[in-house]
Each structure stands twice: as C-alpha cells, then as structure tokens.
Short mmCIF file of C-alpha atoms and ligand atoms in Angstrom, two decimals:
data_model
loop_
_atom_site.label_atom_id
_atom_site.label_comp_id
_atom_site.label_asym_id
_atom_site.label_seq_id
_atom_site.Cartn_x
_atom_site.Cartn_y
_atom_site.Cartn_z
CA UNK D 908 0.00 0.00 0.00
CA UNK D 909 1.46 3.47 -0.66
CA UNK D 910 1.56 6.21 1.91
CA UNK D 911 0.93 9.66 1.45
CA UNK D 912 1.89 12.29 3.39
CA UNK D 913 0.91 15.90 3.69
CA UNK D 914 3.69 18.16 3.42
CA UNK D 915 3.10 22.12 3.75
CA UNK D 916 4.70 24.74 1.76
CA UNK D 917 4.88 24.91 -1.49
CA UNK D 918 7.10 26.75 -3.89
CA UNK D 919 4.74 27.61 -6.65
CA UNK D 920 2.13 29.00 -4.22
CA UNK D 921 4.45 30.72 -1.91
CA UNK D 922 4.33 27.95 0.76
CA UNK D 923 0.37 28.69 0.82
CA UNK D 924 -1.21 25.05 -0.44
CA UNK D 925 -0.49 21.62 0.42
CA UNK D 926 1.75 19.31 -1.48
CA UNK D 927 1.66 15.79 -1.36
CA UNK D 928 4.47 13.78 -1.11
CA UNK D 929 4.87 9.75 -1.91
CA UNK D 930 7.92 8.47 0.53
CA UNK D 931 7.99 5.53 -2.32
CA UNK D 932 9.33 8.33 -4.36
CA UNK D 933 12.34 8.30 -2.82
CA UNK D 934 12.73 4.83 -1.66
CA UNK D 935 15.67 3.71 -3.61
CA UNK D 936 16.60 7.09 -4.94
CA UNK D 937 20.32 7.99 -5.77
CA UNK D 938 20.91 10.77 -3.42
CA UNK D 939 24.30 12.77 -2.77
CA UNK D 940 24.00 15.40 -0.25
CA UNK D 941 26.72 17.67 0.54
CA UNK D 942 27.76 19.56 4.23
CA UNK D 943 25.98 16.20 5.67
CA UNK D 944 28.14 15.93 9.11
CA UNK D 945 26.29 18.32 10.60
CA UNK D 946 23.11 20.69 10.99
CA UNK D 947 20.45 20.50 8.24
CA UNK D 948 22.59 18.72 6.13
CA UNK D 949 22.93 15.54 8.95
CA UNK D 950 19.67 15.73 9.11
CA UNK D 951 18.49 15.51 5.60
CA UNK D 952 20.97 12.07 4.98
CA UNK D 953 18.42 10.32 8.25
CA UNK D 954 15.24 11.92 6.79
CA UNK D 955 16.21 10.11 3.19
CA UNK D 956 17.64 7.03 4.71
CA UNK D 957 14.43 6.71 6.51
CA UNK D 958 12.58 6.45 3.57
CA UNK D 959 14.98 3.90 1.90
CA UNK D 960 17.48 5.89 -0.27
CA UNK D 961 20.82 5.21 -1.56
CA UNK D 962 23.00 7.81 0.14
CA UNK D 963 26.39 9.85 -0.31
CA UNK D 964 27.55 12.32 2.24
CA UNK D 965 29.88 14.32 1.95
CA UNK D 966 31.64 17.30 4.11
CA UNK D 967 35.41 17.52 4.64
CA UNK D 968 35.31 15.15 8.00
CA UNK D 969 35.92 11.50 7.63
CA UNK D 970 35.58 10.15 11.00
CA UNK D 971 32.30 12.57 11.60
CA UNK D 972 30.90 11.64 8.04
CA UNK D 973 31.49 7.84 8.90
CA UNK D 974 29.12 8.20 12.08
CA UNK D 975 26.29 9.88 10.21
CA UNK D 976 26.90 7.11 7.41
CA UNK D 977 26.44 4.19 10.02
CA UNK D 978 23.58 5.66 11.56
CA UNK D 979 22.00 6.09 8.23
CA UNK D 980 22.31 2.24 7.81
CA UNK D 981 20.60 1.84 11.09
CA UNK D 982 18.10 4.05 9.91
CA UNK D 983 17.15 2.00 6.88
CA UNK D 984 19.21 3.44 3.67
CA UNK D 985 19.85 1.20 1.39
CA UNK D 986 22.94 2.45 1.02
CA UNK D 987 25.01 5.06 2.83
CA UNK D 988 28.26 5.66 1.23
CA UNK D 989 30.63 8.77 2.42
CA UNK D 990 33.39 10.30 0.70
CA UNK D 991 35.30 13.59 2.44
CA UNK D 992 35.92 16.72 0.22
CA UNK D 993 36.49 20.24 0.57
CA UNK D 994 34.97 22.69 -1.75
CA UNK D 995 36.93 25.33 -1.48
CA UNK D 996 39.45 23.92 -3.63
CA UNK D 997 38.80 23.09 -7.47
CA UNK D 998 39.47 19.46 -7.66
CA UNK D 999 37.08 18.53 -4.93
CA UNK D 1000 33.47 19.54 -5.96
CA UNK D 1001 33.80 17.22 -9.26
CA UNK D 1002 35.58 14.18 -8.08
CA UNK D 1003 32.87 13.71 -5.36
CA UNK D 1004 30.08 14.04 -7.83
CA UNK D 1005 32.51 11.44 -9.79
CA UNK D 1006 32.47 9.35 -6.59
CA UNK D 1007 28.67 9.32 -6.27
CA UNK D 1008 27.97 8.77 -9.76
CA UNK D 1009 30.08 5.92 -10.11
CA UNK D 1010 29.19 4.21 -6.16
CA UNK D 1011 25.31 4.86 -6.87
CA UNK D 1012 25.25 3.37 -10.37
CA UNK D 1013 23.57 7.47 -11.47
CA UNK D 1014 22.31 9.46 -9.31
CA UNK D 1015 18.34 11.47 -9.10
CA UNK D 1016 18.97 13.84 -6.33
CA UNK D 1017 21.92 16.23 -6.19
CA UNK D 1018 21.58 18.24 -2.64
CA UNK D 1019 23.50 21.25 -2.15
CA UNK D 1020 23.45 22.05 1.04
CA UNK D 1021 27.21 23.12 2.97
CA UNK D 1022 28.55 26.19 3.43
CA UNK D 1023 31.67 27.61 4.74
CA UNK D 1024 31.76 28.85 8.34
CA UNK D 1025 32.56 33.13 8.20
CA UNK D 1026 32.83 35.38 10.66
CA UNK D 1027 29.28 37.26 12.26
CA UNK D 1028 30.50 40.34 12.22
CA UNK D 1029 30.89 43.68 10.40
CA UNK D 1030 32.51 43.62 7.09
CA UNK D 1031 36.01 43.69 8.22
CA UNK D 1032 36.98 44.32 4.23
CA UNK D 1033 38.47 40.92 3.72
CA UNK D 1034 37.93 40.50 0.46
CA UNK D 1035 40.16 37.25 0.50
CA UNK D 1036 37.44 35.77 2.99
CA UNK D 1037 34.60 36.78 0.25
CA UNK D 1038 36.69 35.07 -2.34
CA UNK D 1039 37.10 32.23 -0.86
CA UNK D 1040 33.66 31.27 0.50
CA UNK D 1041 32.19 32.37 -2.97
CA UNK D 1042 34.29 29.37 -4.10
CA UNK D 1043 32.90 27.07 -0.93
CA UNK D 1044 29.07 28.04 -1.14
CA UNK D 1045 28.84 29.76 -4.49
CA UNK D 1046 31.03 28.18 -7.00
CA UNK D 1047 32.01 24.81 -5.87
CA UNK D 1048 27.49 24.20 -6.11
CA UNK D 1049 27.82 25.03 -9.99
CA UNK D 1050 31.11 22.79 -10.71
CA UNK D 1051 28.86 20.29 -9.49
CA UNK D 1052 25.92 20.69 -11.20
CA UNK D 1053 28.06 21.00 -14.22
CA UNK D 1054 29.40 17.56 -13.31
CA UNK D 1055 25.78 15.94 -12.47
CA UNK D 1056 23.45 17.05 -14.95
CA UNK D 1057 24.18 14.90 -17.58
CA UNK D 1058 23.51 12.02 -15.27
CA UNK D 1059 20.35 13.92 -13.96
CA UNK D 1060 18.86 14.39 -17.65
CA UNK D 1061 19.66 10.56 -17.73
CA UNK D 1062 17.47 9.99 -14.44
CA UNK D 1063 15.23 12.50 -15.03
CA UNK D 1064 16.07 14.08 -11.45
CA UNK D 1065 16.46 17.13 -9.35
CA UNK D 1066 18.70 19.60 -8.00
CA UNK D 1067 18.26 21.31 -4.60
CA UNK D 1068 19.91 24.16 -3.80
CA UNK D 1069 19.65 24.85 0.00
CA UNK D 1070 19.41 28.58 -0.02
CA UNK D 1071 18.58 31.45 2.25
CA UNK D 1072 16.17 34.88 3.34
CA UNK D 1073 19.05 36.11 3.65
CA UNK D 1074 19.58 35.47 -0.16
CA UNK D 1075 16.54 37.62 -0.26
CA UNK D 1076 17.01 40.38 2.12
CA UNK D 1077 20.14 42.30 3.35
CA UNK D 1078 20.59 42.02 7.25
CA UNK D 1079 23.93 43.37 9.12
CA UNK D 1080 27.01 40.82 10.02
CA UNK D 1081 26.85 38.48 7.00
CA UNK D 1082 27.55 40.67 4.46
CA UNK D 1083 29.87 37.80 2.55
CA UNK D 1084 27.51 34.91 3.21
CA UNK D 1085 24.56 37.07 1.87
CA UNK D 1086 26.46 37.88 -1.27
CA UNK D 1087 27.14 33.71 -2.11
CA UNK D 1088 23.52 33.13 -1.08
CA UNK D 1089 21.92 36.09 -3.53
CA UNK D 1090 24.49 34.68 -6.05
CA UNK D 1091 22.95 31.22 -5.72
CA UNK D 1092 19.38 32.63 -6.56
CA UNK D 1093 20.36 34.46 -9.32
CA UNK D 1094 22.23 31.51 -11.07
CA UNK D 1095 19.66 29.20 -10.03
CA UNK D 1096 16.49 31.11 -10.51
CA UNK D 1097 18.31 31.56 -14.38
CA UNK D 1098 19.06 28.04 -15.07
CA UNK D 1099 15.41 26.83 -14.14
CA UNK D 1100 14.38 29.01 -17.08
CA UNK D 1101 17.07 27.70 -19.22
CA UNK D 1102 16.36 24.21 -18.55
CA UNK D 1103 12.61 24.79 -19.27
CA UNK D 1104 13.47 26.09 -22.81
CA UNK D 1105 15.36 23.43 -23.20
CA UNK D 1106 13.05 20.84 -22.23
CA UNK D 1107 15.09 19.40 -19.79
CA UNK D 1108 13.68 16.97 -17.63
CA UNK D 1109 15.72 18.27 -14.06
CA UNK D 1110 14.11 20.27 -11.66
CA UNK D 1111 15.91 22.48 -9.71
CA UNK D 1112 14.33 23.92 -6.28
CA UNK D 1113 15.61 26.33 -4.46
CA UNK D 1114 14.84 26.31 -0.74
CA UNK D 1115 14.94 29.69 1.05
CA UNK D 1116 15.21 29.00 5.07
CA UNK D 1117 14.88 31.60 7.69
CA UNK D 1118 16.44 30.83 11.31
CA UNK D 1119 17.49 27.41 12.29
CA UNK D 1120 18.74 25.70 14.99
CA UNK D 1121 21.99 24.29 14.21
CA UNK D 1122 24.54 24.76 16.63
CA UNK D 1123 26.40 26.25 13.99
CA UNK D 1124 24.00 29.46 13.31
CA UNK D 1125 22.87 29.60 17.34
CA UNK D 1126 26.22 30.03 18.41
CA UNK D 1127 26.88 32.88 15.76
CA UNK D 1128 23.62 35.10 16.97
CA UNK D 1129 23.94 34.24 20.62
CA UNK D 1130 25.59 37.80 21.25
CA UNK D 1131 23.94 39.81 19.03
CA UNK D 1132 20.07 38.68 19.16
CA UNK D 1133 17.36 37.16 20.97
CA UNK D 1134 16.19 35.34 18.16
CA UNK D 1135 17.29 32.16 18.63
CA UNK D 1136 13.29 31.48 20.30
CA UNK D 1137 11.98 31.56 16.80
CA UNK D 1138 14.44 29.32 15.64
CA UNK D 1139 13.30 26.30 13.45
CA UNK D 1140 14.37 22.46 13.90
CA UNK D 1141 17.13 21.42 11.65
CA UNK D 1142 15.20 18.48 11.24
CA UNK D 1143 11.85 19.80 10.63
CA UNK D 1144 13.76 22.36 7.87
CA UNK D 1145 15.66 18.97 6.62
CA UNK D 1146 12.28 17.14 5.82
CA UNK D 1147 10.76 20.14 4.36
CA UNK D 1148 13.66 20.68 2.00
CA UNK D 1149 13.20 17.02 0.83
CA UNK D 1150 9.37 17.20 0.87
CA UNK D 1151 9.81 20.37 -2.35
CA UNK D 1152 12.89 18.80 -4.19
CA UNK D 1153 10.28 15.12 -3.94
CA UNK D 1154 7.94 17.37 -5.64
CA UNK D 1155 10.01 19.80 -8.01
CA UNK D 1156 8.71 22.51 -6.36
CA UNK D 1157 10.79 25.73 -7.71
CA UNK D 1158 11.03 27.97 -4.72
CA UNK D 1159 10.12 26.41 -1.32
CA UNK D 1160 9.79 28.32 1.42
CA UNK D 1161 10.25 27.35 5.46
CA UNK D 1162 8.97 27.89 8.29
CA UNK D 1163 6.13 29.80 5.71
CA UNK D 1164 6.05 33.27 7.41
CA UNK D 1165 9.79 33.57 5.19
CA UNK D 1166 7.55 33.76 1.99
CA UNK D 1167 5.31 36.71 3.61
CA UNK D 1168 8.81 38.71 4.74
CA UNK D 1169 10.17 38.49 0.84
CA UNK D 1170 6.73 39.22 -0.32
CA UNK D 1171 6.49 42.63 1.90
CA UNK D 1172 10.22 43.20 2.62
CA UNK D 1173 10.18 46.19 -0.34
CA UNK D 1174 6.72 47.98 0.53
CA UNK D 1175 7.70 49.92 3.58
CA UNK D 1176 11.76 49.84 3.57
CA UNK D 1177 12.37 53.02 6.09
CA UNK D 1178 10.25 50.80 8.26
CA UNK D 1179 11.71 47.41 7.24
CA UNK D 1180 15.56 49.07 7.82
CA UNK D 1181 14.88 50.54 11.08
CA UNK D 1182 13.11 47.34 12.51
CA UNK D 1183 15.90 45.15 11.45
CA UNK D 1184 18.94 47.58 12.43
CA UNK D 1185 16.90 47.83 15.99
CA UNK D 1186 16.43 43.74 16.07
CA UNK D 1187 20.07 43.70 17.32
CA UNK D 1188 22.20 44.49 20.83
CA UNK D 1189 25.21 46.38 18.89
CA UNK D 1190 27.10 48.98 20.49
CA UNK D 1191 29.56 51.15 18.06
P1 NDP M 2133 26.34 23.90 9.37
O1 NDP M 2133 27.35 24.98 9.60
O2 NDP M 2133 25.74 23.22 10.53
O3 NDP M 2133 26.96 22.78 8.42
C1 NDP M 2133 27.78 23.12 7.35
C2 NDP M 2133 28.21 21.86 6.66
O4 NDP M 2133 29.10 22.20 5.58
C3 NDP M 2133 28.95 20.90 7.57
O5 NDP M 2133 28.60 19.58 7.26
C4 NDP M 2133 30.41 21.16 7.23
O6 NDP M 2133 31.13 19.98 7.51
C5 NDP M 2133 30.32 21.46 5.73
N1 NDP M 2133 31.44 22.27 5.24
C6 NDP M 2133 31.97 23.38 5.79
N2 NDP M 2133 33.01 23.81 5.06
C7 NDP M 2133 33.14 22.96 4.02
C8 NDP M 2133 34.05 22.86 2.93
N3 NDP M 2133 35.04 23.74 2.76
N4 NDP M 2133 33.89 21.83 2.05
C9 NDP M 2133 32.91 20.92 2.22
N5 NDP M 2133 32.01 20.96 3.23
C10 NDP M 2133 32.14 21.97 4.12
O7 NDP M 2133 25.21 24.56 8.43
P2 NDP M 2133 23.62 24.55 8.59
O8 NDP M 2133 23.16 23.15 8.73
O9 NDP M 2133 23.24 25.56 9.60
O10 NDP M 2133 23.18 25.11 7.16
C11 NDP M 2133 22.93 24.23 6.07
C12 NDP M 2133 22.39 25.06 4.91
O11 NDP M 2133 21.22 25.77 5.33
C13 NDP M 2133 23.36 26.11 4.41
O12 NDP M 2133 23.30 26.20 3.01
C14 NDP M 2133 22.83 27.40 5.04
O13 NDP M 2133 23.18 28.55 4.30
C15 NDP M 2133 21.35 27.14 5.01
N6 NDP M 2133 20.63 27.95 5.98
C16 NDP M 2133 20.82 27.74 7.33
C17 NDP M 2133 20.17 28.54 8.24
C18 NDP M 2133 20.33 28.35 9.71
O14 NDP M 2133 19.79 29.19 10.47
N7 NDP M 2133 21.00 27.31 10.17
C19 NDP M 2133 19.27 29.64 7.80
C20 NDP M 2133 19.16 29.76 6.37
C21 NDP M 2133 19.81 28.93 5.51
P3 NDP M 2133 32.72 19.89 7.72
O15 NDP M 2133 33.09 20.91 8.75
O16 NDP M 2133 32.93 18.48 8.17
O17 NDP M 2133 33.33 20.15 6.38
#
C-alpha cells in the first residue's frame, strides 16, 4: 500500500497550499547530499535514509561523516556511502560528484546544502574571505551541477539548492555569506528558465530557510540577538527541503512566514531598515 503524506509549503504557491508527497518516491533514490556531518545537512541524509534511499555524504570530516553514514544504515538506507571533500578547492566539488555517480550506479537527487563557516561580524573588508567562501558556497554548487546534470537528464532528477532569506534580504554581520547566497538565486532562478526552454527533464528547487537551529548558526547570533526562540528544527527544515525537491517545487519556502517577509520586505523599507537595524544588541 502506498503512503501519502501531507507536506506544507509549497514553492509555486508561496508555501500557501499543500503538497503531497509519496515516501515511495524516494525509496531507492540515488541521493548525494553535501555539508551532511552536521546541521540540516545531517539531518536531511536520516530523513532520506528513513525512507529507503541510496545515500552519499559528503563534508570535509571522515571520521564525523562515517558516524552519520552508520547511523543512516541503522536508519534503513539502502545504502550510505561517504566520501570527504572540501569545496573550497577546485578538484574537490567534481571528483565527489565522480564518486557518487560511479558508487550509486547514477544518481536522481543532487543536494547542495554546505557552506563555509565566516565570521558574524561587520565587514572587516576581507575581500580574500569573500573570495574564498564564494568558491565554498557559491562556485564549488555550480562545478557540481556541471558535473551531475548529464547524469540527472539521464534519471530524469532534481537539484536542490539549500538557499537562504538572507539570499533575499540584506541584514547586518553576514555581508559575505549574503552575497554567495543572492548569487545562488540568481544563477539558479536563471538556469530553471534555461532548462525549461530546453526541455530538460531536471528540476531544480531552491529552498529559502529563515532561522534554524543548528549549533552552527545559534552560536553565531547568541551575542547579538534574541532570536534564537523563533528558531526552526534542523530536522523539521531537513524534511521540508526534501518534501519540495520530492515534488520539483521551484522555490520552497520554510517555516512559511519567510515567503510573507520576501513578499512585503520592499513595501515599507524606512520601516523594514529601522526594525531590522533595531532587532540587534550592537554597540559602536
Ligand atoms: P552547518 O554549519 O551546521 O553545516 C555546514 C556543513 O558544511 C557541515 O557539514 C560542514 O562539515 C560542511 N562544510 C563546511 N566547510 C566545508 C568545505 N570547505 N567543504 C565541504 N564541506 C564543508 O550549516 P547549517 O546546517 O546551519 O546550514 C545548512 C544550509 O542551510 C546552508 O546552506 C545554510 O546557508 C542554510 N541555511 C541555514 C540557516 C540556519 O539558520 N542554520 C538559515 C538559512 C539557511 P565539515 O566541517 O565536516 O566540512
């Protein structure tokens, strides 16, 4: 008997309707997701091995990405496979695409998920820094979707790009992680047109996630901002992100008030700009 499930938020309709999701969709499925030691992306290898997919992880820890992989196999993956890499260097995003490709047999799902960690703080004009984590979170995600397409055309799969509001709208301290998450839109939101004209069979979906929990983000706010109570689950945001790519939603949307704040952010800016600059305990 198949299962469905009821997953909110939808891209298309701006995370208003209900989707529907078949978890035999993905049973078997030839995933690779990348920053999977930690955070969302940790979560997001259990959510698919749950529902019976043949996993890669990747992140540039062995011994961490070895744990996740075993507890993956506990969970019920198929297969869970790991392979360490580092994307900020050139050789690395293609070979572990190579690596999937080839351990997998093909591959339907290409997650992009990791990031490099940078500073929360002012912009303290290190333009090295902004160079170097547009190669980790901004470049290193198109090497390898110029490595996996023509093994996603074959499968007739998806891309996921694991994005951000602040991709959307500009908030202080992250000035260089908000310029390689608007960068990922823009490319992105482009090549979904492209591949439409082209008739390509791969769906790209492009997740835009306000606050989560990670340990990661909560310790980078803890001393500038109470926020941290609104803070989503990684897990939660990890099966939501699977739940769109499942269903080739374009732009998904989580938790949904993050569609309302890109929707409004331009209609009162003085307003918008003074709430946000106030939102924070910063003393010059
Ligand atoms: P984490 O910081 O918890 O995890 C980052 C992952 O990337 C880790 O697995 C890390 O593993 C890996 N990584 C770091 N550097 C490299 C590198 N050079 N090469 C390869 N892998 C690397 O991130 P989150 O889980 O918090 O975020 C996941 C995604 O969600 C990101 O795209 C983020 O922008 C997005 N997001 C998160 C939000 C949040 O509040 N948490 C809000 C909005 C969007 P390792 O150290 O082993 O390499």
């Amino acid at each position: 008997a198949r299962v469905t499930v009821s997953v909110p938020g939808s891209a298309d309709a701006g995370g208003l309707i209900t989707a529907s999701r078949d978890p035999e969709s993905i049973r078997g499925a030839k995933v690779l997701v990348t920053g999977a030691s930690t955070g969302i992306g940790e979560q997001m290898a259990y959510h698919y091995a749950r529902l019976g997919a043949q996993i890669v992880i990747t992140a540039r820890r062995e011994s961490v990405l070895k744990e996740v992989a075993e507890r993956c196999l506990e969970l019920g993956a198929q297969k869970a496979l790991y392979v360490p890499g580092d994307m900020g260097t050139m050789a690395d995003p293609e070979s572990v695409v190579k690596f999937a490709v080839q351990a997998l047999g093909g591959l339907d799902y290409l997650v992009l998920n990791h990031i490099g960690p940078s500073p929360y703080e002012m912009w303290n004009r290190d333009i090295e820094h902004v160079r170097w984590l547009m190669q980790v979170n901004f470049f290193s995600y198109l090497q390898m979707t110029t490595s996996a397409l023509p093994h996603l055309e074959d499968s007739g799969g998806a891309i996921i790009v694991v994005s951000s509001l602040l991709g959307k709208m500009c908030n202080p301290f992250v000035a260089p992680y908000s310029a390689t998450k608007f960068s990922l839109n823009g490319f992105f939101g482009t090549l979904q047109h492209e591949l439409a004209m082209q008739r390509k069979n791969v769906s790209i979906t492009i997740c835009v996630l306000g606050l989560i929990d990670t340990e990661n983000a909560m310790e980078k706010i803890k001393d500038y901002s109470s926020l941290h109570h609104i803070a989503s689950t990684a897990s939660d945001a990890a099966l939501h992100i699977i739940s769109a790519g499942a269903t080739r939603q374009k732009e998904s949307f989580f938790p949904f008030y993050v569609y309302f704040i890109t929707l409004f952010r331009d209609w009162f800016a003085f307003f918008r700009d003074l709430t946000i600059q106030n939102s924070y305990h910063y003393e010059p």
